[in-house]
Amino acid sequence: MSQAVPTYKAVITAKQMIAPDTMLVTLKLEAPESFTFKAGQFAEIGRPDQPGSTRAYSICSAPSALPEVEFCIRLFPGGMISQYVAAKKIGDTIDVQAPFGAFTLENLDTPFQFVATGTGIAPLRSLLITLFEKKPEGQADLLFGVRDEKHMLFEQELAALAKKHKGFSYHYVLSQASETWKGLRGYVTEHIDAIQPDAQFYLCGNPQMIKDVKAKLVAHAIASSAIHVEQW
Ligand SMILES: Cc1cc2nc3c(=O)[nH]c(=O)nc-3n(C[C@H](O)[C@H](O)[C@H](O)COP(=O)(O)OP(=O)(O)OC[C@H]3O[C@@H](n4cnc5c(N)ncnc54)[C@H](O)[C@@H]3O)c2cc1C
């Protein structure tokens, strides 16, 4: 862990499977008064018994939810840190080092195009909540690629946000949808069509999606300063 950024103890207060392979973990920070982060930033979580074992996890809750922070973690079979966190019980403590990263909101007066795949929704959830807290009349669209209906993370929450804020729209894109799915199919890259020249683009998810979407934006003459990327 980098020494310049502080490490905090946090107690697990809730755990919930929100997809077959994804857990939403809620933590309450001890000494929260000195903990700060900006929406979109990430933390490093590691095993104290294994120095150098840390992994990055985006904080998927908004700063307004402090002293609680949430993480949306895909559980990999044999994954050192995802399984370490998943095995923890409510009331257990873990070490959280934060904040890191610059995947944050800049100018709130522009329209926003968010693009996520899978748990890439994590920092975008924090950005979306914060954007509409600060600017209820903001303009944002989310294109969210997942495998199938079971992996539609935060579906009810996104529906509620869109109901509350006229300027927010969202579209799931399913790569392995059931026959009854009436929404978008395939990959998010195929559905980035109405590219707004004055928008800020925030992309988070797997490297191939980011590469493809970036190429499409660049081909539409979007400036690199308007394209914000976090990938894993
Ligand atoms: C800035 C940043 C933010 C991140 N935020 C999140 C987040 O919010 N939620 C989240 O779930 N993850 C996030 N990650 C990924 C996370 O840091 C870990 O890489 C991931 O949880 C795997 O760690 P692990 O210790 O469980 O698995 P490891 O022990 O590192 O790996 C075990 C096995 O899991 C498989 N595996 C690991 N990573 C991947 C992958 N990306 N794709 C396919 N297979 C893989 C491989 O087979 C690997 O051999 C983020 C990464 C970065 C860089």
Coordinates of N, CA, C and O in Angstrom, one line a residue, residues 100-220:
F100 N -8.1 7.1 -3.9 CA -7.2 7.1 -5.1 C -8.0 7.4 -6.3 O -9.2 7.1 -6.4
G101 N -7.3 7.9 -7.4 CA -7.9 8.0 -8.7 C -8.5 9.4 -9.0 O -8.7 10.2 -8.1
A102 N -8.6 9.6 -10.3 CA -9.1 10.9 -10.8 C -10.3 10.8 -11.8 O -10.5 11.6 -12.6
F103 N -11.0 9.7 -11.5 CA -12.2 9.4 -12.4 C -13.4 10.2 -11.7 O -14.3 9.6 -11.2
T104 N -13.3 11.5 -11.7 CA -14.2 12.3 -11.0 C -15.0 13.3 -11.8 O -14.6 13.6 -13.0
L105 N -16.0 13.9 -11.3 CA -16.8 14.8 -12.1 C -16.1 16.2 -12.2 O -15.5 16.6 -11.2
E106 N -16.2 16.8 -13.3 CA -15.5 18.1 -13.5 C -16.6 19.1 -13.7 O -17.2 19.6 -12.7
N107 N -17.0 19.4 -14.9 CA -18.0 20.5 -15.2 C -19.4 19.8 -15.2 O -19.7 19.0 -16.0
L108 N -20.2 20.3 -14.2 CA -21.5 19.7 -14.1 C -22.5 20.2 -15.1 O -23.6 19.8 -15.2
D109 N -22.1 21.3 -15.8 CA -23.0 21.9 -16.7 C -23.1 21.3 -18.1 O -23.9 21.7 -18.9
T110 N -22.3 20.2 -18.3 CA -22.4 19.6 -19.6 C -23.3 18.4 -19.5 O -23.6 17.9 -18.4
P111 N -23.8 17.8 -20.7 CA -24.5 16.5 -20.6 C -23.4 15.5 -20.3 O -22.2 15.6 -20.7
F112 N -23.8 14.3 -19.8 CA -22.9 13.2 -19.5 C -23.4 12.0 -20.2 O -24.6 11.7 -20.2
Q113 N -22.4 11.3 -20.8 CA -22.7 9.9 -21.3 C -21.9 9.0 -20.5 O -20.6 9.0 -20.5
F114 N -22.5 8.1 -19.7 CA -21.8 7.1 -18.9 C -22.0 5.8 -19.7 O -23.0 5.4 -20.2
V115 N -20.9 5.0 -19.7 CA -20.9 3.7 -20.3 C -20.2 2.7 -19.4 O -19.0 2.9 -19.0
A116 N -20.9 1.6 -19.0 CA -20.3 0.6 -18.1 C -20.5 -0.7 -18.6 O -21.5 -1.0 -19.4
T117 N -19.6 -1.6 -18.2 CA -19.9 -3.1 -18.3 C -19.7 -3.7 -17.0 O -18.7 -3.4 -16.2
G118 N -20.6 -4.6 -16.6 CA -20.5 -5.4 -15.3 C -20.3 -4.5 -14.1 O -21.0 -3.5 -14.0
T119 N -19.3 -4.9 -13.3 CA -19.1 -4.1 -12.1 C -18.5 -2.7 -12.4 O -18.3 -1.9 -11.5
G120 N -18.2 -2.4 -13.6 CA -17.8 -1.1 -14.0 C -18.9 0.0 -13.7 O -18.6 1.2 -13.7
I121 N -20.1 -0.5 -13.3 CA -21.1 0.4 -12.9 C -20.7 1.1 -11.5 O -21.3 2.1 -11.1
A122 N -19.8 0.4 -10.8 CA -19.5 0.9 -9.4 C -19.2 2.4 -9.3 O -19.9 3.1 -8.6
P123 N -18.1 2.9 -10.0 CA -17.9 4.3 -9.8 C -18.9 5.2 -10.5 O -19.2 6.3 -10.0
L124 N -19.6 4.6 -11.5 CA -20.6 5.4 -12.2 C -21.8 5.6 -11.3 O -22.5 6.6 -11.4
R125 N -22.1 4.6 -10.5 CA -23.2 4.8 -9.5 C -22.9 6.0 -8.6 O -23.8 6.8 -8.3
S126 N -21.7 6.0 -8.1 CA -21.3 7.1 -7.2 C -21.4 8.5 -7.9 O -21.9 9.4 -7.4
L127 N -20.9 8.5 -9.2 CA -21.0 9.7 -10.0 C -22.4 10.1 -10.2 O -22.8 11.3 -10.1
L128 N -23.3 9.2 -10.6 CA -24.7 9.5 -10.9 C -25.4 10.1 -9.7 O -26.1 11.1 -9.8
I129 N -25.3 9.4 -8.6 CA -25.9 9.9 -7.4 C -25.5 11.3 -7.0 O -26.3 12.2 -6.8
T130 N -24.2 11.5 -7.1 CA -23.6 12.8 -6.8 C -24.0 13.9 -7.7 O -24.4 15.0 -7.4
L131 N -24.0 13.5 -9.0 CA -24.4 14.5 -10.1 C -25.8 15.0 -9.8 O -26.0 16.2 -9.8
F132 N -26.7 14.1 -9.5 CA -28.1 14.5 -9.4 C -28.4 15.1 -8.0 O -29.4 15.8 -7.8
E133 N -27.6 14.8 -7.0 CA -27.7 15.5 -5.7 C -27.3 17.0 -5.9 O -27.9 17.9 -5.4
K134 N -26.2 17.2 -6.7 CA -25.7 18.5 -6.8 C -26.5 19.3 -7.9 O -26.6 20.5 -7.8
K135 N -27.0 18.6 -8.9 CA -27.7 19.3 -10.0 C -28.9 18.5 -10.4 O -28.8 17.7 -11.4
P136 N -30.0 18.6 -9.7 CA -31.2 17.8 -10.0 C -31.7 17.8 -11.4 O -32.3 16.9 -12.0
E137 N -31.4 19.0 -12.1 CA -31.8 19.1 -13.5 C -30.7 18.7 -14.5 O -30.8 19.0 -15.7
G138 N -29.7 18.0 -14.0 CA -28.6 17.6 -14.9 C -29.1 16.7 -16.0 O -30.2 16.1 -16.0
Q139 N -28.2 16.5 -17.0 CA -28.5 15.6 -18.1 C -27.5 14.5 -18.2 O -26.3 14.7 -18.3
A140 N -28.0 13.3 -18.1 CA -27.1 12.1 -18.2 C -27.8 10.9 -18.8 O -28.9 10.7 -18.5
D141 N -27.0 10.2 -19.6 CA -27.5 8.9 -20.1 C -26.5 7.8 -19.7 O -25.3 8.1 -19.7
L142 N -27.0 6.6 -19.4 CA -26.2 5.5 -19.0 C -26.4 4.4 -20.0 O -27.6 3.9 -20.1
L143 N -25.4 3.9 -20.6 CA -25.5 2.6 -21.4 C -24.7 1.6 -20.6 O -23.5 1.7 -20.3
F144 N -25.4 0.5 -20.2 CA -24.9 -0.4 -19.2 C -24.9 -1.9 -19.8 O -26.0 -2.5 -19.9
G145 N -23.8 -2.4 -20.2 CA -23.7 -3.7 -20.8 C -23.5 -4.8 -19.7 O -22.6 -4.7 -18.9
V146 N -24.4 -5.8 -19.7 CA -24.3 -6.9 -18.8 C -24.6 -8.2 -19.6 O -25.0 -8.1 -20.7
R147 N -24.3 -9.3 -18.9 CA -24.5 -10.6 -19.7 C -26.0 -10.9 -20.0 O -26.4 -11.1 -21.1
D148 N -26.8 -11.0 -18.9 CA -28.2 -11.3 -19.1 C -29.0 -10.7 -18.0 O -28.5 -9.9 -17.2
E149 N -30.3 -11.0 -17.9 CA -31.2 -10.4 -17.0 C -30.8 -10.5 -15.5 O -31.0 -9.6 -14.7
K150 N -30.1 -11.6 -15.2 CA -29.7 -11.9 -13.8 C -28.6 -10.9 -13.4 O -28.3 -10.8 -12.2
H151 N -27.9 -10.4 -14.4 CA -26.8 -9.5 -14.1 C -27.1 -8.0 -14.2 O -26.2 -7.2 -14.3
M152 N -28.4 -7.7 -14.2 CA -28.8 -6.3 -14.3 C -28.7 -5.6 -13.0 O -29.6 -5.3 -12.3
L153 N -27.4 -5.2 -12.6 CA -27.2 -4.6 -11.3 C -27.9 -3.3 -11.2 O -28.0 -2.5 -12.1
F154 N -28.4 -3.0 -9.9 CA -29.0 -1.7 -9.6 C -30.2 -1.3 -10.4 O -30.5 -0.2 -10.6
E155 N -30.9 -2.3 -10.9 CA -32.1 -2.0 -11.8 C -33.1 -1.1 -11.2 O -33.5 -0.1 -11.8
Q156 N -33.5 -1.5 -9.9 CA -34.6 -0.7 -9.3 C -34.1 0.7 -9.0 O -34.8 1.7 -9.1
E157 N -32.8 0.8 -8.6 CA -32.3 2.1 -8.3 C -32.2 3.0 -9.5 O -32.5 4.2 -9.4
L158 N -31.8 2.5 -10.6 CA -31.7 3.3 -11.8 C -33.1 3.7 -12.3 O -33.3 4.9 -12.7
A159 N -34.1 2.8 -12.1 CA -35.4 3.2 -12.5 C -35.9 4.3 -11.6 O -36.6 5.3 -12.1
A160 N -35.6 4.2 -10.3 CA -36.1 5.3 -9.4 C -35.4 6.6 -9.7 O -36.0 7.7 -9.7
L161 N -34.1 6.6 -10.1 CA -33.4 7.8 -10.4 C -34.0 8.5 -11.7 O -34.1 9.7 -11.7
A162 N -34.3 7.6 -12.6 CA -34.9 8.1 -13.9 C -36.3 8.7 -13.7 O -36.7 9.7 -14.3
K163 N -37.0 8.1 -12.7 CA -38.3 8.6 -12.4 C -38.3 10.0 -11.8 O -39.0 10.9 -12.0
K164 N -37.2 10.1 -10.9 CA -37.1 11.4 -10.2 C -36.5 12.5 -11.0 O -36.8 13.7 -10.8
H165 N -35.6 12.1 -11.9 CA -34.9 13.2 -12.7 C -35.1 13.0 -14.2 O -34.7 12.0 -14.8
K166 N -35.9 14.0 -14.7 CA -36.2 13.9 -16.1 C -35.0 13.8 -17.1 O -35.1 13.3 -18.2
G167 N -33.9 14.4 -16.6 CA -32.7 14.5 -17.4 C -31.9 13.2 -17.4 O -30.9 13.1 -18.1
F168 N -32.4 12.1 -16.7 CA -31.6 10.9 -16.7 C -32.3 9.8 -17.4 O -33.5 9.5 -17.3
S169 N -31.5 9.1 -18.3 CA -32.0 8.0 -19.0 C -31.0 6.9 -18.9 O -29.8 7.1 -18.7
Y170 N -31.4 5.6 -19.0 CA -30.5 4.5 -19.0 C -31.0 3.3 -19.8 O -32.2 3.2 -20.1
H171 N -30.0 2.6 -20.3 CA -30.4 1.4 -21.2 C -29.4 0.3 -20.9 O -28.2 0.5 -20.9
Y172 N -30.0 -0.8 -20.5 CA -29.2 -2.0 -20.4 C -29.0 -2.6 -21.8 O -29.9 -2.6 -22.6
V173 N -27.8 -3.2 -22.0 CA -27.5 -3.9 -23.3 C -27.1 -5.3 -22.9 O -26.1 -5.5 -22.2
L174 N -27.9 -6.3 -23.3 CA -27.6 -7.7 -22.8 C -26.9 -8.5 -23.9 O -27.5 -8.5 -25.0
S175 N -25.8 -9.1 -23.6 CA -25.1 -9.9 -24.6 C -25.7 -11.3 -24.7 O -25.5 -12.0 -25.7
Q176 N -26.3 -11.8 -23.6 CA -26.8 -13.2 -23.7 C -28.2 -13.2 -23.1 O -28.6 -13.9 -22.2
A177 N -29.1 -12.3 -23.6 CA -30.4 -12.1 -23.1 C -31.3 -13.3 -23.4 O -31.0 -14.1 -24.3
S178 N -32.3 -13.5 -22.6 CA -33.3 -14.5 -22.9 C -34.2 -14.1 -24.1 O -34.1 -12.9 -24.5
E179 N -34.9 -15.0 -24.6 CA -35.8 -14.7 -25.8 C -36.8 -13.6 -25.5 O -37.2 -12.9 -26.4
T180 N -37.2 -13.5 -24.3 CA -38.3 -12.5 -23.9 C -37.8 -11.1 -23.7 O -38.6 -10.2 -23.6
W181 N -36.5 -10.9 -23.7 CA -35.9 -9.6 -23.4 C -36.3 -8.6 -24.6 O -36.0 -8.9 -25.7
K182 N -36.8 -7.5 -24.2 CA -37.3 -6.5 -25.2 C -36.4 -5.3 -25.4 O -36.6 -4.5 -26.3
G183 N -35.3 -5.3 -24.6 CA -34.4 -4.1 -24.7 C -33.3 -4.4 -25.7 O -33.4 -5.2 -26.6
L184 N -32.2 -3.6 -25.5 CA -31.1 -3.7 -26.4 C -30.3 -4.9 -26.2 O -30.1 -5.4 -25.1
R185 N -29.8 -5.4 -27.3 CA -29.0 -6.7 -27.3 C -27.6 -6.4 -27.9 O -27.4 -5.5 -28.7
G186 N -26.7 -7.3 -27.5 CA -25.3 -7.2 -28.1 C -24.4 -6.6 -27.1 O -24.4 -6.8 -25.9
Y187 N -23.5 -5.7 -27.7 CA -22.5 -5.0 -26.9 C -22.8 -3.5 -26.9 O -23.3 -2.9 -27.8
V188 N -22.3 -2.8 -25.8 CA -22.6 -1.4 -25.7 C -22.1 -0.6 -26.9 O -22.7 0.4 -27.3
T189 N -20.9 -1.1 -27.4 CA -20.3 -0.3 -28.5 C -21.2 -0.2 -29.7 O -21.2 0.8 -30.4
E190 N -22.0 -1.2 -29.9 CA -22.9 -1.2 -31.0 C -24.1 -0.1 -30.8 O -24.8 0.2 -31.8
H191 N -24.2 0.3 -29.6 CA -25.4 1.2 -29.3 C -25.0 2.6 -29.0 O -25.9 3.4 -28.5
I192 N -23.7 3.0 -29.1 CA -23.4 4.4 -28.9 C -23.6 5.1 -30.2 O -22.8 5.1 -31.1
D193 N -24.8 5.6 -30.4 CA -25.1 6.2 -31.7 C -25.3 7.7 -31.7 O -24.5 8.4 -32.4
A194 N -26.1 8.2 -30.8 CA -26.4 9.6 -30.7 C -25.3 10.3 -29.9 O -25.5 10.6 -28.7
I195 N -24.1 10.4 -30.5 CA -23.0 11.0 -29.7 C -23.1 12.5 -29.6 O -23.0 13.2 -30.7
Q196 N -23.3 13.0 -28.4 CA -23.5 14.5 -28.3 C -22.1 15.1 -28.3 O -21.2 14.8 -27.4
P197 N -21.8 16.1 -29.2 CA -20.5 16.6 -29.2 C -20.0 17.4 -28.0 O -18.8 17.5 -27.7
D198 N -21.0 17.9 -27.2 CA -20.6 18.7 -26.0 C -20.6 17.9 -24.7 O -20.5 18.4 -23.6
A199 N -20.8 16.5 -24.8 CA -20.9 15.7 -23.6 C -19.6 15.4 -23.0 O -18.5 15.4 -23.7
Q200 N -19.6 15.0 -21.7 CA -18.4 14.4 -21.1 C -18.7 12.9 -21.1 O -19.8 12.5 -20.7
F201 N -17.7 12.1 -21.4 CA -17.9 10.6 -21.5 C -17.1 10.0 -20.4 O -15.9 10.2 -20.2
Y202 N -17.8 9.1 -19.6 CA -17.2 8.4 -18.6 C -17.4 6.9 -18.8 O -18.5 6.4 -18.9
L203 N -16.3 6.2 -19.1 CA -16.3 4.8 -19.5 C -15.7 3.9 -18.4 O -14.5 4.2 -17.9
C204 N -16.3 2.9 -17.9 CA -15.8 2.0 -16.9 C -16.2 0.6 -17.2 O -17.3 0.3 -17.3
G205 N -15.1 -0.3 -17.2 CA -15.4 -1.7 -17.4 C -14.3 -2.4 -18.0 O -13.1 -2.1 -17.7
N206 N -14.6 -3.4 -18.8 CA -13.5 -4.2 -19.4 C -12.7 -3.5 -20.5 O -13.2 -2.6 -21.2
P207 N -11.4 -3.8 -20.6 CA -10.5 -3.1 -21.5 C -11.0 -3.1 -23.0 O -10.8 -2.1 -23.7
Q208 N -11.6 -4.2 -23.4 CA -12.0 -4.2 -24.8 C -13.1 -3.2 -25.1 O -13.1 -2.5 -26.1
M209 N -14.1 -3.2 -24.2 CA -15.2 -2.2 -24.3 C -14.6 -0.8 -24.4 O -15.0 0.0 -25.2
I210 N -13.7 -0.5 -23.5 CA -13.1 0.8 -23.4 C -12.4 1.2 -24.7 O -12.6 2.3 -25.3
K211 N -11.6 0.2 -25.2 CA -10.9 0.4 -26.4 C -11.9 0.7 -27.6 O -11.7 1.7 -28.4
D212 N -12.9 -0.1 -27.7 CA -13.8 0.1 -28.8 C -14.6 1.4 -28.7 O -14.8 2.1 -29.7
V213 N -15.1 1.7 -27.5 CA -15.9 2.9 -27.3 C -15.1 4.1 -27.6 O -15.5 5.1 -28.3
K214 N -13.8 4.1 -27.0 CA -12.9 5.3 -27.2 C -12.7 5.5 -28.7 O -12.7 6.6 -29.2
A215 N -12.4 4.4 -29.5 CA -12.2 4.5 -30.9 C -13.4 5.2 -31.6 O -13.2 6.0 -32.5
K216 N -14.6 4.8 -31.2 CA -15.8 5.3 -31.8 C -15.9 6.8 -31.5 O -16.3 7.6 -32.4
L217 N -15.6 7.2 -30.3 CA -15.7 8.6 -29.9 C -14.7 9.4 -30.6 O -15.0 10.5 -31.1
V218 N -13.4 8.9 -30.7 CA -12.4 9.6 -31.4 C -12.8 9.8 -32.9 O -12.6 10.9 -33.5
A219 N -13.4 8.8 -33.5 CA -13.8 8.9 -34.9 C -14.9 9.9 -35.0 O -15.1 10.5 -36.1
H220 N -15.6 10.2 -33.9 CA -16.7 11.3 -34.0 C -16.1 12.6 -33.5 O -16.8 13.5 -33.1

